[in-house]
Structures are given as structure tokens and as C-alpha cells.
Coordinates of C-alpha atoms in Angstrom, one line a residue:
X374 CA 87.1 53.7 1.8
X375 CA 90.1 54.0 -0.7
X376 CA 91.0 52.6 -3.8
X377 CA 93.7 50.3 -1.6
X378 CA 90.8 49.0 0.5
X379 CA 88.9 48.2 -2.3
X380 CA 91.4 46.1 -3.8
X381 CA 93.0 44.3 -0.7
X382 CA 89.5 43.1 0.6
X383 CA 88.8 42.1 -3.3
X384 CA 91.6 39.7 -2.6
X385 CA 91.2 38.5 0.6
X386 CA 87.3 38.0 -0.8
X387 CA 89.4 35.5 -3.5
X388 CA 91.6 33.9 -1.8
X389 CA 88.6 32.9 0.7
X390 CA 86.4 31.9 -2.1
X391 CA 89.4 29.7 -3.2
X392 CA 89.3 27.6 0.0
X393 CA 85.8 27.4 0.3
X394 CA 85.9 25.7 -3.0
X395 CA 88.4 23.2 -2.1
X396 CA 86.2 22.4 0.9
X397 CA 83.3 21.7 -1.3
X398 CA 86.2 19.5 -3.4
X399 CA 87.4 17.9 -0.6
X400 CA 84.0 16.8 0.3
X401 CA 82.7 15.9 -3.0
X402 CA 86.0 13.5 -3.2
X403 CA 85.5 11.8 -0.2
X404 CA 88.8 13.3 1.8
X405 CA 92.3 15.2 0.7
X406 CA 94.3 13.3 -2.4
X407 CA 97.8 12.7 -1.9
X408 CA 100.6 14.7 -3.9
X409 CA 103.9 14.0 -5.2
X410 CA 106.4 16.0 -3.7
X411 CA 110.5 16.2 -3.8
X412 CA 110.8 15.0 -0.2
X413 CA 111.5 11.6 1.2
X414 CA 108.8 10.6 3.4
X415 CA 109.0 8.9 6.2
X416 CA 106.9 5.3 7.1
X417 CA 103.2 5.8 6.6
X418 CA 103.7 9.6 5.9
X419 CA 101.8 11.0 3.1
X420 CA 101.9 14.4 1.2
X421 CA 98.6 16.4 0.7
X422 CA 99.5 20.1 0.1
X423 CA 102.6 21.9 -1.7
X424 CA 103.6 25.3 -2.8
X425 CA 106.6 26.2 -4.8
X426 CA 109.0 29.5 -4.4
X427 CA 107.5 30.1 -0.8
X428 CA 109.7 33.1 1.0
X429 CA 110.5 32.3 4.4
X430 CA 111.1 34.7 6.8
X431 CA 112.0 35.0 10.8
X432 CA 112.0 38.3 13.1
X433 CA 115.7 38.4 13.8
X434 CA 117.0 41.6 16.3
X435 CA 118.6 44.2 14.5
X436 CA 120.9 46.6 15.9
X437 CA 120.1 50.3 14.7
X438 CA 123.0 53.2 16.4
X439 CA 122.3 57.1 16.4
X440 CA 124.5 60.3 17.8
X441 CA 127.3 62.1 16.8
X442 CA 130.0 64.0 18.4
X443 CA 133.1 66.2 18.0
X444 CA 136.9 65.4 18.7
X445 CA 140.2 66.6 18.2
X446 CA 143.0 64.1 17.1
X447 CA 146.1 64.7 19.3
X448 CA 148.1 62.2 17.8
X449 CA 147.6 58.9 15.3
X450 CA 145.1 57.0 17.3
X451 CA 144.1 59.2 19.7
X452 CA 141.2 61.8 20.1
X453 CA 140.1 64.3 22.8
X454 CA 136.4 65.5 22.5
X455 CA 132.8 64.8 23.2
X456 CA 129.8 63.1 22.0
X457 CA 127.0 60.6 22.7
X458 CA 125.9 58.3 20.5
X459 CA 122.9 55.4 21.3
X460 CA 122.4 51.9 20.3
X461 CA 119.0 49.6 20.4
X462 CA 118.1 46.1 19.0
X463 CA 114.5 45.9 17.2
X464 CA 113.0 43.5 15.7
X465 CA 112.5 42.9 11.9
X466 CA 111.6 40.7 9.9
X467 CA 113.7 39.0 7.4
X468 CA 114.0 37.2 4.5
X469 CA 115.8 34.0 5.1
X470 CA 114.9 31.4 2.4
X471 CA 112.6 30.3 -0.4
X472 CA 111.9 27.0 -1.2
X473 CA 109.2 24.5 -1.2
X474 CA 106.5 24.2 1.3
X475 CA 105.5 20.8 1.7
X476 CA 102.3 19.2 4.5
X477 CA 102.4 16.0 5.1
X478 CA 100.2 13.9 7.5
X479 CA 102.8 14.3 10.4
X480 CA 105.3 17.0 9.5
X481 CA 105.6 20.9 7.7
X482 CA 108.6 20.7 5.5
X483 CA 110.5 23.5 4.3
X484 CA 112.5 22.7 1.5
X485 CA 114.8 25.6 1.3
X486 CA 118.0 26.4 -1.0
X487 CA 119.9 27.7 2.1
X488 CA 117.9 26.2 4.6
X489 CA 115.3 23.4 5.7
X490 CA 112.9 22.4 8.1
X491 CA 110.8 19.8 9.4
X492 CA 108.2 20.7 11.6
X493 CA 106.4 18.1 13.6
X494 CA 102.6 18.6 13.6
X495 CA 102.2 17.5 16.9
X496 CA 104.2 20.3 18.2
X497 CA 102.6 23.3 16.3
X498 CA 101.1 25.6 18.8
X499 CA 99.6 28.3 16.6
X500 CA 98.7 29.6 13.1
X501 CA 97.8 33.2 12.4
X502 CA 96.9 34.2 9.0
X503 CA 98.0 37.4 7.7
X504 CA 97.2 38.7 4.3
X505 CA 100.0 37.4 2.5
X506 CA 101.3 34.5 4.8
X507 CA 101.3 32.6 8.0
X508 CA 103.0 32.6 11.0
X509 CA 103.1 29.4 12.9
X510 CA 104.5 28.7 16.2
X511 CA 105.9 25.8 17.1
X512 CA 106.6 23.8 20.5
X513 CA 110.4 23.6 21.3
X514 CA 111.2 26.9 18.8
X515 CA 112.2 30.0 20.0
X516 CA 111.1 32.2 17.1
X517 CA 107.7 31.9 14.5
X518 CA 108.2 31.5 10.9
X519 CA 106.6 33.1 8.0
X520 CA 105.6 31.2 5.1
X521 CA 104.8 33.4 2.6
X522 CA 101.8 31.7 0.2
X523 CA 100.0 32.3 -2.3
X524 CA 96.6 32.0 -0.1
X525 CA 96.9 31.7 3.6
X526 CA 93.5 30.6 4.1
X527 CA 93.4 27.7 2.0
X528 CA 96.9 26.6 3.9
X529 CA 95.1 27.2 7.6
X530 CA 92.2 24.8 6.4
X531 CA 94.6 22.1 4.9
X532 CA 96.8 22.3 7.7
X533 CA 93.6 22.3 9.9
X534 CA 92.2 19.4 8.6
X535 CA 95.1 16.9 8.3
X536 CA 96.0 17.8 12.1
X537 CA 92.2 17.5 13.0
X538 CA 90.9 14.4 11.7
X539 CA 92.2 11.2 12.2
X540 CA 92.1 10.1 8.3
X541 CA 92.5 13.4 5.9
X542 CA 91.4 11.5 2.9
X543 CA 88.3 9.5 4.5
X544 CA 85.9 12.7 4.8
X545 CA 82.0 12.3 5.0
X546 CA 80.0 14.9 2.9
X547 CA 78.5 17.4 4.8
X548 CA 81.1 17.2 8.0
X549 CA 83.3 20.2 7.2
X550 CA 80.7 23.1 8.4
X551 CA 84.3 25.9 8.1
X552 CA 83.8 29.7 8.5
X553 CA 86.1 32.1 7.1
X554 CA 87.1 35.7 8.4

């Protein structure tokens, strides 16, 4: 095992030892506090978690071309020769934004200088956790985004427990049992 190794799983040992400490929090205060946040909320909509200067990025198709050839100019705009030259679409990803990230009770907000989102909670199909970020899927939305935070692991729980309890700040002690990977 290399230096690298060493360091990254160092990390991800941190950042898991961060969220299991919020749990304990969490349960210790009886459920998630409210924030303040920059958004406008909507009726009965409450903030619980934010992050500041969050990059967000999408996989967007990117044309790359290769070949080359030989010609011969005849006259202005014309050639006579040969070659072969190739073109293919791949997929990267890109930056697109940063901006706030903000959960509510009922929505993921992106709060972007270029661009913004809202992102009903009802519709999120899928969060993978990566070592630095998460990609969520939503219903309705052709491509992922990548949220780029600080500690993707305290943001699955978060977003895990405001979607999966009816009340996120009415928590007994003792009823998260969580396990981290």
C-alpha cells in the first residue's frame, strides 16, 4: 500500500467520523436544526443543511477528431489529395457552476452564479458517493449532477434522513442505527 493509499483512506476515515458525530448530535438534540440560508422558501419548507462554493459539474459529450492527410492546392479554394481523418463524442465531465448547495425538507437547491436548480426530493432516484462528491439522479433529468462537497458522507445521511423520516427535527435517541462504507 502506497503513501496515496495511506492518505486517501485517512480521509475518507475523517470524513466518516464527521458524520457519525453529527448522528450522535442529531440524536442527542432531539432531530436536525433548521439553518438560515439565502433562498426563499417555499410554504412550510425548512432549511437543514448548506455548503458554500460547491462546484457543480455534469458529463456533457465531447467531440475529440484525429487523422491527417496530404493535398495539393490547384487553385484558391480548391485541393486535390488524400487523407482520413476520424471523429468520436465521449463523455466528460465538466465544470459547470459553483454556488451554494442548499437541502431543504422538500427540495435540493443549487444556488449557482451562472446557474440554478431546484431539485424536488420526491423525484431523486439515486445518490452515489464518491470521494470528493455526489452524484444524484433525479426523476424527469436526463443527466446526474455532481456536487462537489466537502464530505459526501455527512450530505448522503442528511439527505437520507430528511427524505426518510416524516419529521427531520423530531428524532428519538437511539433510532438512527447508520453504517458507513
Amino acid at each position: 500500500m502506497g503513501l496515496f493509499s495511506i492518505f486517501k483512506n485517512n480521509k475518507k476515515e475523517e470524513k466518516i467520523k464527521e458524520a457519525q458525530d453529527f448522528v450522535s448530535s442529531t440524536e442527542q438534540n432531539g432531530g436536525l436544526r433548521p439553518v438560515q440560508t439565502s433562498i426563499l422558501l417555499k410554504k412550510d419548507e425548512k432549511a437543514f443543511f448548506s455548503e458554500e462554493k460547491v462546484p457543480l459539474k455534469e458529463v456533457r459529450m465531447v467531440s475529440k477528431r484525429s487523422g491527417g492527410g496530404m493535398g495539393v492546392r490547384l487553385f484558391k479554394g480548391v485541393y486535390v489529395g488524400g487523407g482520413q481523418s476520424e471523429s468520436r463524442s465521449l463523455p466528460e465531465l465538466r465544470d459547470i457552476d459553483s454556488g451554494a448547495l442548499i437541502l431543504t425538507n422538500k427540495r435540493l437547491v443549487f444556488d449557482g452564479m451562472i446557474e440554478n436548480k431546484s431539485l424536488d426530493l420526491d423525484k431523486m432516484l439515486s445518490i452515489e458517493i464518491y470521494t470528493d462528491g455526489l452524484e444524484i439522479s433525479f426523476e424527469g433529468k436526463s443527466k446526474s449532477s455532481f456536487f462537489m462537497v466537502k464530505n459526501p458522507y455527512l450530505w448522503k445521511l442528511v439527505l437520507s434522513l430528511v427524505k426518510g423520516v416524516p419529521d427531520p427535527e423530531k428524532i428519538k435517541k437511539g433510532s438512527l442505527n447508520i453504517k458507513f462504507e
